[in-house]
Amino acid sequence: MFNSPALLSYATRTRLFSTSACNRSNRAIVYSKIGRPADVLRVLNIPSLPAPSPQTVNVRFILSPINPADVNVIEGVYPSKPQPRKFPGVQDDQFVGGNEGLAEVTHVGQGVECLERGDWVVMRPSQIGTWRSCANVHKAQLLKVPRLEGLSEVNAAMMINPATAYCLLFKIVALESGEWVIQNGANSAVGQAVIQLARNAGLKTINFVRSRDNIDVVKQELEGLGATHVVTYDELVDKKAIKAKVNEWTGGQGIRLGLNCGMAGLLGHNAHLVTYGGMAKRHLCLPASFLIFKNLISSGFWLSRWYKTNAEGQVKLVEELARTMASGKFKEPKHEIVTIKKQASEKQASSEIKKVFQRITSGNVKKKVLLKVEGTDK
């Protein structure tokens, strides 16, 4: 993981200002201890950024998603940990929430030639803290996103899920056009990305989702993204029937890739079962016979780990995803944007954030939530 000299130096510099002298024109969503997000998060007013030091740039965050992993980080159960920050007038160290976000370069420091004012960027290392209005960041920690016609701010802000889906589909098994992929959690952001990228590559998908009152609507939406078949988990009760149905769909062709899939019995010989999420915090159990007689390979995938060993691959992947999104072949996921207005007091803004996370952790949000944290720095 990258160190964050620019961010830490900014924190050090701001200690020199007295609380009363600071122009508290910006915002950050922070926490000082791990726990339930609705309990520990608050909105903090922070000073206006000074001019960027050499090799750094100032950025304004446009949109910053709330991902399931962000909740795990705040709860203290995620392996990637953020670095504490010092803010003037605040006694305890603070952690800035958020691992992903789209930002715009506002000011460029001496020696920065790869970026200019107005460029879109995303963060290279994890856990920089993106739930804020602005930040000073070292140039090495930023990845430029092409500002292509047709590329929306929403899609550009959410690169982690499509990047995960891309790697799952194309970096583990060499699938050929016409082959099949099976996944559960198909209505998640990653699941929807898998469906669209697979369709674009000529792959067919079998997608499992939970039963719900509006299941026909959900199926129709996923089929609209390119899902070949959408099935509920209830249909797994009759294992013989679902196996026969899958065999009919595939024409007996063995499925070689299963994603986060509890249906390993539906995979063919020499298949890969890849786990990329663990929000349910349940153990993965596989019969020994699958490993011995079907030569099933079970592995995990973590995008942060892949990025650490594929720096150049990260650049190419973001550029390719940007082109795909701009071409109209990748739809924005259902989403809502929560704006933390600069006019709101710290108390009002903190109350709004707590309500957002109460909804998210209770399961009452069925779409991606993105934060727009307003500040006065431009």
Short mmCIF file of C-alpha atoms in Angstrom, two decimals:
data_model
loop_
_atom_site.label_atom_id
_atom_site.label_comp_id
_atom_site.label_asym_id
_atom_site.label_seq_id
_atom_site.Cartn_x
_atom_site.Cartn_y
_atom_site.Cartn_z
CA MET A 1 0.00 0.00 0.00
CA PHE A 2 1.22 3.51 -0.75
CA ASN A 3 2.15 5.75 2.13
CA SER A 4 0.39 9.11 2.09
CA PRO A 5 3.09 11.78 2.52
CA ALA A 6 1.01 14.51 0.96
CA LEU A 7 -2.00 13.86 3.15
CA LEU A 8 0.10 13.52 6.28
CA SER A 9 2.11 16.65 5.49
CA TYR A 10 -1.16 18.53 5.03
CA ALA A 11 -2.28 17.37 8.46
CA THR A 12 1.04 18.47 9.93
CA ARG A 13 0.87 21.88 8.29
CA THR A 14 -2.67 22.52 9.52
CA ARG A 15 -1.61 22.04 13.15
CA LEU A 16 0.20 25.37 12.84
CA PHE A 17 -3.10 27.22 12.50
CA SER A 18 -5.21 28.08 15.52
CA THR A 19 -8.82 26.90 15.42
CA SER A 20 -10.14 30.45 15.29
CA ALA A 21 -7.79 31.40 12.45
CA CYS A 22 -8.79 28.51 10.18
CA ASN A 23 -11.18 29.09 7.33
CA ARG A 24 -13.33 26.02 7.95
CA SER A 25 -14.85 25.93 4.51
CA ASN A 26 -14.69 22.20 3.74
CA ARG A 27 -16.04 18.93 5.06
CA ALA A 28 -14.95 15.39 5.84
CA ILE A 29 -16.91 12.39 7.10
CA VAL A 30 -14.80 10.94 9.90
CA TYR A 31 -14.70 8.54 12.83
CA SER A 32 -12.29 8.19 15.74
CA LYS A 33 -13.08 4.60 16.76
CA ILE A 34 -14.38 1.48 15.10
CA GLY A 35 -18.04 0.53 15.47
CA ARG A 36 -21.40 0.68 13.73
CA PRO A 37 -21.19 3.45 11.09
CA ALA A 38 -24.41 5.07 12.29
CA ASP A 39 -22.90 5.31 15.78
CA VAL A 40 -19.35 6.47 15.08
CA LEU A 41 -19.48 8.60 11.92
CA ARG A 42 -19.75 12.37 12.01
CA VAL A 43 -19.19 15.31 9.68
CA LEU A 44 -16.26 17.55 10.50
CA ASN A 45 -15.55 21.03 9.20
CA ILE A 46 -11.97 21.24 7.94
CA PRO A 47 -9.80 24.16 6.79
CA SER A 48 -9.45 25.36 3.25
CA LEU A 49 -6.51 23.69 1.51
CA PRO A 50 -3.26 25.60 1.14
CA ALA A 51 -1.54 25.74 -2.24
CA PRO A 52 -0.23 22.28 -3.17
CA SER A 53 3.38 21.49 -2.30
CA PRO A 54 5.76 20.17 -5.00
CA GLN A 55 4.75 16.82 -6.55
CA THR A 56 1.19 17.10 -5.17
CA VAL A 57 -2.18 18.34 -6.38
CA ASN A 58 -5.34 19.59 -4.73
CA VAL A 59 -8.51 17.78 -5.74
CA ARG A 60 -12.22 18.34 -5.29
CA PHE A 61 -14.26 15.20 -4.81
CA ILE A 62 -17.23 15.01 -7.16
CA LEU A 63 -18.90 11.77 -6.04
CA SER A 64 -17.81 9.09 -3.57
CA PRO A 65 -19.70 5.77 -3.36
CA ILE A 66 -20.51 3.85 -0.20
CA ASN A 67 -19.42 0.25 -0.78
CA PRO A 68 -20.02 -2.79 1.48
CA ALA A 69 -16.28 -2.93 2.22
CA ASP A 70 -16.46 0.63 3.58
CA VAL A 71 -18.89 -0.55 6.24
CA ASN A 72 -16.54 -3.43 7.12
CA VAL A 73 -13.61 -1.01 7.45
CA ILE A 74 -15.51 1.19 9.89
CA GLU A 75 -16.56 -1.89 11.84
CA GLY A 76 -12.90 -2.92 12.07
CA VAL A 77 -13.32 -6.28 10.30
CA TYR A 78 -11.66 -5.48 6.96
CA PRO A 79 -7.97 -6.30 6.35
CA SER A 80 -7.15 -2.95 4.73
CA LYS A 81 -6.88 -0.22 7.36
CA PRO A 82 -6.97 3.58 6.91
CA GLN A 83 -4.31 5.90 8.32
CA PRO A 84 -5.29 8.27 11.16
CA ARG A 85 -5.29 12.01 10.45
CA LYS A 86 -4.83 15.08 12.60
CA PHE A 87 -7.24 17.97 12.15
CA PRO A 88 -6.92 21.37 13.86
CA GLY A 89 -9.12 21.86 16.89
CA VAL A 90 -9.79 18.11 17.23
CA GLN A 91 -7.97 16.30 20.01
CA ASP A 92 -8.31 12.68 18.83
CA ASP A 93 -6.94 11.21 15.63
CA GLN A 94 -9.62 10.85 12.97
CA PHE A 95 -10.13 8.37 10.13
CA VAL A 96 -11.69 9.72 6.93
CA GLY A 97 -14.17 7.23 5.50
CA GLY A 98 -14.40 6.04 1.92
CA ASN A 99 -12.17 4.03 -0.37
CA GLU A 100 -13.43 5.13 -3.78
CA GLY A 101 -14.38 8.36 -5.44
CA LEU A 102 -14.11 10.55 -8.50
CA ALA A 103 -12.23 13.80 -8.02
CA GLU A 104 -11.30 16.78 -10.17
CA VAL A 105 -7.86 18.38 -10.06
CA THR A 106 -8.19 22.00 -8.89
CA HIS A 107 -4.57 23.08 -8.33
CA VAL A 108 -1.27 21.57 -9.44
CA GLY A 109 2.00 21.75 -7.51
CA GLN A 110 5.46 22.26 -8.91
CA GLY A 111 6.90 19.23 -10.69
CA VAL A 112 3.54 17.66 -11.61
CA GLU A 113 3.50 17.20 -15.37
CA CYS A 114 1.11 14.25 -15.74
CA LEU A 115 -1.95 16.12 -14.46
CA GLU A 116 -3.53 19.51 -15.04
CA ARG A 117 -6.43 21.51 -13.67
CA GLY A 118 -9.77 19.99 -14.66
CA ASP A 119 -8.53 16.40 -15.02
CA TRP A 120 -10.63 13.61 -13.54
CA VAL A 121 -8.80 11.25 -11.20
CA VAL A 122 -9.43 8.26 -8.95
CA MET A 123 -7.28 7.06 -6.09
CA ARG A 124 -4.60 4.43 -6.70
CA PRO A 125 -4.01 3.15 -3.14
CA SER A 126 -6.80 2.01 -0.87
CA GLN A 127 -8.16 3.81 2.17
CA ILE A 128 -7.05 7.35 1.33
CA GLY A 129 -10.40 8.62 2.59
CA THR A 130 -12.72 9.87 -0.15
CA TRP A 131 -15.77 10.98 1.85
CA ARG A 132 -14.69 14.59 1.92
CA SER A 133 -15.01 17.71 -0.17
CA CYS A 134 -11.32 18.08 -1.04
CA ALA A 135 -7.81 16.75 -0.38
CA ASN A 136 -4.16 17.30 -1.14
CA VAL A 137 -2.72 14.15 -2.74
CA HIS A 138 0.67 13.10 -4.07
CA LYS A 139 0.67 12.65 -7.85
CA ALA A 140 1.75 9.00 -7.51
CA GLN A 141 -1.44 8.23 -5.63
CA LEU A 142 -3.72 9.36 -8.46
CA LEU A 143 -4.87 7.68 -11.63
CA LYS A 144 -6.19 9.84 -14.44
CA VAL A 145 -9.60 8.94 -15.84
CA PRO A 146 -10.19 9.97 -19.47
CA ARG A 147 -12.95 12.60 -19.65
CA LEU A 148 -14.70 10.98 -22.59
CA GLU A 149 -17.96 12.11 -24.10
CA GLY A 150 -20.66 9.79 -22.77
CA LEU A 151 -18.79 8.90 -19.55
CA SER A 152 -20.99 9.99 -16.67
CA GLU A 153 -19.72 11.14 -13.28
CA VAL A 154 -21.67 8.29 -11.67
CA ASN A 155 -19.98 5.57 -13.72
CA ALA A 156 -16.55 7.20 -13.43
CA ALA A 157 -16.93 7.36 -9.64
CA MET A 158 -17.65 3.63 -9.34
CA MET A 159 -14.68 1.86 -10.89
CA ILE A 160 -14.11 -0.75 -8.16
CA ASN A 161 -17.14 -2.92 -8.90
CA PRO A 162 -16.72 -2.99 -12.71
CA ALA A 163 -12.97 -3.55 -12.29
CA THR A 164 -13.67 -6.48 -9.97
CA ALA A 165 -16.15 -7.91 -12.46
CA TYR A 166 -13.68 -7.51 -15.33
CA CYS A 167 -10.91 -9.34 -13.47
CA LEU A 168 -13.28 -12.12 -12.40
CA LEU A 169 -14.34 -12.70 -15.99
CA PHE A 170 -11.07 -12.26 -17.85
CA LYS A 171 -8.11 -12.68 -15.49
CA ILE A 172 -8.80 -16.11 -13.98
CA VAL A 173 -10.16 -18.41 -16.70
CA ALA A 174 -9.62 -17.99 -20.45
CA LEU A 175 -13.27 -18.18 -21.48
CA GLU A 176 -14.30 -18.17 -25.10
CA SER A 177 -17.32 -16.48 -26.63
CA GLY A 178 -20.41 -18.63 -26.14
CA GLU A 179 -19.30 -20.14 -22.82
CA TRP A 180 -21.31 -19.87 -19.61
CA VAL A 181 -20.75 -18.17 -16.26
CA ILE A 182 -22.87 -18.75 -13.16
CA GLN A 183 -23.08 -16.30 -10.26
CA ASN A 184 -25.10 -15.49 -7.19
CA GLY A 185 -25.76 -12.01 -5.85
CA ALA A 186 -26.51 -11.10 -9.45
CA ASN A 187 -28.44 -7.98 -8.46
CA SER A 188 -25.43 -6.49 -6.65
CA ALA A 189 -23.27 -3.83 -8.27
CA VAL A 190 -20.58 -6.40 -9.11
CA GLY A 191 -23.22 -8.86 -10.33
CA GLN A 192 -24.75 -6.31 -12.68
CA ALA A 193 -21.29 -5.41 -13.97
CA VAL A 194 -20.55 -9.11 -14.61
CA ILE A 195 -23.75 -9.42 -16.63
CA GLN A 196 -22.93 -6.44 -18.86
CA LEU A 197 -19.25 -7.20 -19.41
CA ALA A 198 -20.07 -10.86 -20.11
CA ARG A 199 -22.72 -9.87 -22.65
CA ASN A 200 -20.26 -7.53 -24.37
CA ALA A 201 -17.77 -10.42 -24.65
CA GLY A 202 -20.32 -12.91 -25.99
CA LEU A 203 -20.51 -14.89 -22.74
CA LYS A 204 -23.78 -16.25 -21.36
CA THR A 205 -24.78 -15.95 -17.70
CA ILE A 206 -26.97 -17.81 -15.22
CA ASN A 207 -27.78 -15.46 -12.38
CA PHE A 208 -29.16 -16.26 -8.94
CA VAL A 209 -31.03 -13.71 -6.83
CA ARG A 210 -33.14 -13.73 -3.67
CA SER A 211 -36.90 -14.11 -3.98
CA ARG A 212 -38.85 -10.92 -3.33
CA ASP A 213 -42.24 -9.40 -3.98
CA ASN A 214 -41.11 -7.69 -7.18
CA ILE A 215 -39.04 -10.60 -8.49
CA ASP A 216 -40.53 -10.30 -11.99
CA VAL A 217 -39.34 -6.69 -12.15
CA VAL A 218 -35.86 -7.66 -10.96
CA LYS A 219 -35.62 -10.44 -13.54
CA GLN A 220 -36.73 -8.09 -16.28
CA GLU A 221 -34.14 -5.48 -15.25
CA LEU A 222 -31.28 -7.98 -15.20
CA GLU A 223 -32.34 -9.45 -18.52
CA GLY A 224 -32.35 -5.90 -19.86
CA LEU A 225 -28.67 -5.66 -18.87
CA GLY A 226 -27.94 -8.84 -20.79
CA ALA A 227 -28.57 -11.69 -18.33
CA THR A 228 -29.25 -14.94 -20.19
CA HIS A 229 -31.22 -16.52 -17.33
CA VAL A 230 -32.23 -15.26 -13.89
CA VAL A 231 -33.14 -17.79 -11.19
CA THR A 232 -34.15 -17.46 -7.53
CA TYR A 233 -32.49 -19.38 -4.72
CA ASP A 234 -35.85 -21.00 -3.99
CA GLU A 235 -35.47 -22.94 -7.22
CA LEU A 236 -32.36 -24.61 -5.78
CA VAL A 237 -34.49 -26.63 -3.37
CA ASP A 238 -35.17 -29.20 -6.07
CA LYS A 239 -31.53 -29.90 -7.00
CA LYS A 240 -32.43 -32.49 -9.62
CA ALA A 241 -34.78 -30.12 -11.41
CA ILE A 242 -32.35 -27.17 -11.43
CA LYS A 243 -29.53 -29.38 -12.71
CA ALA A 244 -31.76 -30.58 -15.54
CA LYS A 245 -32.76 -27.01 -16.36
CA VAL A 246 -29.15 -25.78 -16.43
CA ASN A 247 -28.12 -28.75 -18.57
CA GLU A 248 -30.90 -27.89 -21.01
CA TRP A 249 -29.84 -24.23 -21.16
CA THR A 250 -26.16 -25.01 -21.74
CA GLY A 251 -26.73 -27.95 -24.05
CA GLY A 252 -24.62 -30.06 -21.72
CA GLN A 253 -21.63 -27.72 -21.93
CA GLY A 254 -19.76 -27.67 -18.63
CA ILE A 255 -19.73 -24.32 -16.84
CA ARG A 256 -16.10 -23.41 -16.12
CA LEU A 257 -16.55 -20.29 -13.96
CA GLY A 258 -18.69 -19.74 -10.87
CA LEU A 259 -18.63 -16.42 -8.99
CA ASN A 260 -19.31 -16.21 -5.25
CA CYS A 261 -21.36 -19.22 -6.08
CA GLY A 262 -23.01 -21.51 -3.54
CA MET A 263 -24.08 -23.71 -6.44
CA ALA A 264 -20.78 -25.51 -7.02
CA GLY A 265 -22.71 -28.63 -7.95
CA LEU A 266 -23.81 -26.90 -11.14
CA LEU A 267 -20.24 -26.38 -12.33
CA GLY A 268 -18.51 -28.68 -14.79
CA HIS A 269 -15.21 -30.52 -14.51
CA ASN A 270 -12.01 -28.46 -14.10
CA ALA A 271 -14.06 -25.38 -13.18
CA HIS A 272 -13.02 -22.39 -11.07
CA LEU A 273 -15.12 -21.24 -8.14
CA VAL A 274 -14.09 -17.69 -7.21
CA THR A 275 -15.11 -15.91 -4.01
CA TYR A 276 -14.77 -12.13 -4.00
CA GLY A 277 -17.09 -10.99 -1.20
CA GLY A 278 -17.85 -12.03 2.34
CA MET A 279 -20.47 -9.63 3.70
CA ALA A 280 -22.50 -12.59 4.99
CA LYS A 281 -19.47 -13.64 7.09
CA ARG A 282 -20.27 -17.32 6.48
CA HIS A 283 -17.88 -20.19 5.88
CA LEU A 284 -17.57 -21.62 2.40
CA CYS A 285 -18.21 -25.36 2.52
CA LEU A 286 -17.41 -27.68 -0.41
CA PRO A 287 -17.78 -31.46 -0.64
CA ALA A 288 -14.43 -33.20 -0.95
CA SER A 289 -15.79 -35.10 -3.94
CA PHE A 290 -15.98 -31.85 -5.98
CA LEU A 291 -12.28 -31.24 -5.39
CA ILE A 292 -11.21 -34.82 -6.01
CA PHE A 293 -13.43 -36.10 -8.79
CA LYS A 294 -14.39 -32.88 -10.60
CA ASN A 295 -11.02 -31.17 -10.04
CA LEU A 296 -12.80 -28.05 -8.83
CA ILE A 297 -10.47 -25.14 -8.11
CA SER A 298 -11.67 -22.76 -5.39
CA SER A 299 -9.91 -19.43 -4.93
CA GLY A 300 -10.46 -15.89 -3.75
CA PHE A 301 -10.10 -12.56 -5.51
CA TRP A 302 -9.36 -9.18 -3.93
CA LEU A 303 -9.02 -6.22 -6.29
CA SER A 304 -6.74 -4.30 -3.90
CA ARG A 305 -4.25 -7.18 -3.94
CA TRP A 306 -4.42 -7.44 -7.74
CA TYR A 307 -3.74 -3.71 -8.11
CA LYS A 308 -0.67 -3.91 -5.86
CA THR A 309 0.98 -6.38 -8.24
CA ASN A 310 -0.42 -4.94 -11.48
CA ALA A 311 0.19 -1.18 -11.44
CA GLU A 312 0.32 -0.90 -15.22
CA GLY A 313 -2.65 -3.24 -15.50
CA GLN A 314 -4.62 -0.89 -13.26
CA VAL A 315 -4.02 2.00 -15.66
CA LYS A 316 -5.07 -0.03 -18.71
CA LEU A 317 -8.11 -1.45 -16.92
CA VAL A 318 -9.46 1.96 -15.89
CA GLU A 319 -8.94 3.28 -19.41
CA GLU A 320 -10.72 0.30 -20.96
CA LEU A 321 -13.64 0.55 -18.53
CA ALA A 322 -13.94 4.27 -19.24
CA ARG A 323 -14.17 3.57 -22.97
CA THR A 324 -16.77 0.84 -22.43
CA MET A 325 -18.87 3.10 -20.23
CA ALA A 326 -18.61 6.02 -22.65
CA SER A 327 -19.70 3.81 -25.55
CA GLY A 328 -23.08 3.19 -23.96
CA LYS A 329 -22.40 -0.53 -23.46
CA PHE A 330 -22.38 -0.22 -19.67
CA LYS A 331 -25.35 1.27 -17.84
CA GLU A 332 -25.18 3.16 -14.57
CA PRO A 333 -26.39 1.06 -11.64
CA LYS A 334 -29.48 2.21 -9.81
CA HIS A 335 -28.28 4.85 -7.42
CA GLU A 336 -29.11 7.79 -5.23
CA ILE A 337 -26.88 10.78 -4.50
CA VAL A 338 -26.83 12.09 -0.94
CA THR A 339 -25.56 15.67 -0.79
CA ILE A 340 -23.93 16.99 2.36
CA LYS A 341 -24.59 20.68 1.84
CA LYS A 342 -21.98 23.22 2.83
CA GLN A 343 -24.67 25.39 4.44
CA ALA A 344 -25.65 22.65 6.93
CA SER A 345 -24.14 22.75 10.40
CA GLU A 346 -21.86 19.95 11.59
CA LYS A 347 -24.72 18.65 13.74
CA GLN A 348 -27.23 18.68 10.87
CA ALA A 349 -24.81 17.07 8.43
CA SER A 350 -23.80 14.40 10.96
CA SER A 351 -27.43 13.57 11.58
CA GLU A 352 -27.99 13.14 7.84
CA ILE A 353 -25.03 10.76 7.52
CA LYS A 354 -26.18 8.67 10.48
CA LYS A 355 -29.62 8.31 8.88
CA VAL A 356 -28.07 7.20 5.59
CA PHE A 357 -26.07 4.45 7.28
CA GLN A 358 -29.00 3.34 9.38
CA ARG A 359 -30.87 2.72 6.14
CA ILE A 360 -27.91 0.97 4.50
CA THR A 361 -27.05 -1.38 7.36
CA SER A 362 -30.70 -2.26 7.95
CA GLY A 363 -31.03 -3.43 4.35
CA ASN A 364 -33.52 -0.74 3.41
CA VAL A 365 -31.46 0.62 0.52
CA LYS A 366 -31.78 -1.30 -2.73
CA LYS A 367 -29.51 0.91 -4.80
CA LYS A 368 -25.97 2.27 -4.71
CA VAL A 369 -25.53 5.36 -2.54
CA LEU A 370 -23.02 8.03 -3.57
CA LEU A 371 -21.95 10.94 -1.39
CA LYS A 372 -21.51 14.46 -2.67
CA VAL A 373 -19.73 16.38 0.07
CA GLU A 374 -19.88 20.07 -0.66
CA GLY A 375 -17.13 22.56 0.21
CA THR A 376 -16.05 25.99 -0.91
CA ASP A 377 -12.61 25.12 -2.31
CA LYS A 378 -12.64 25.28 -6.12
#
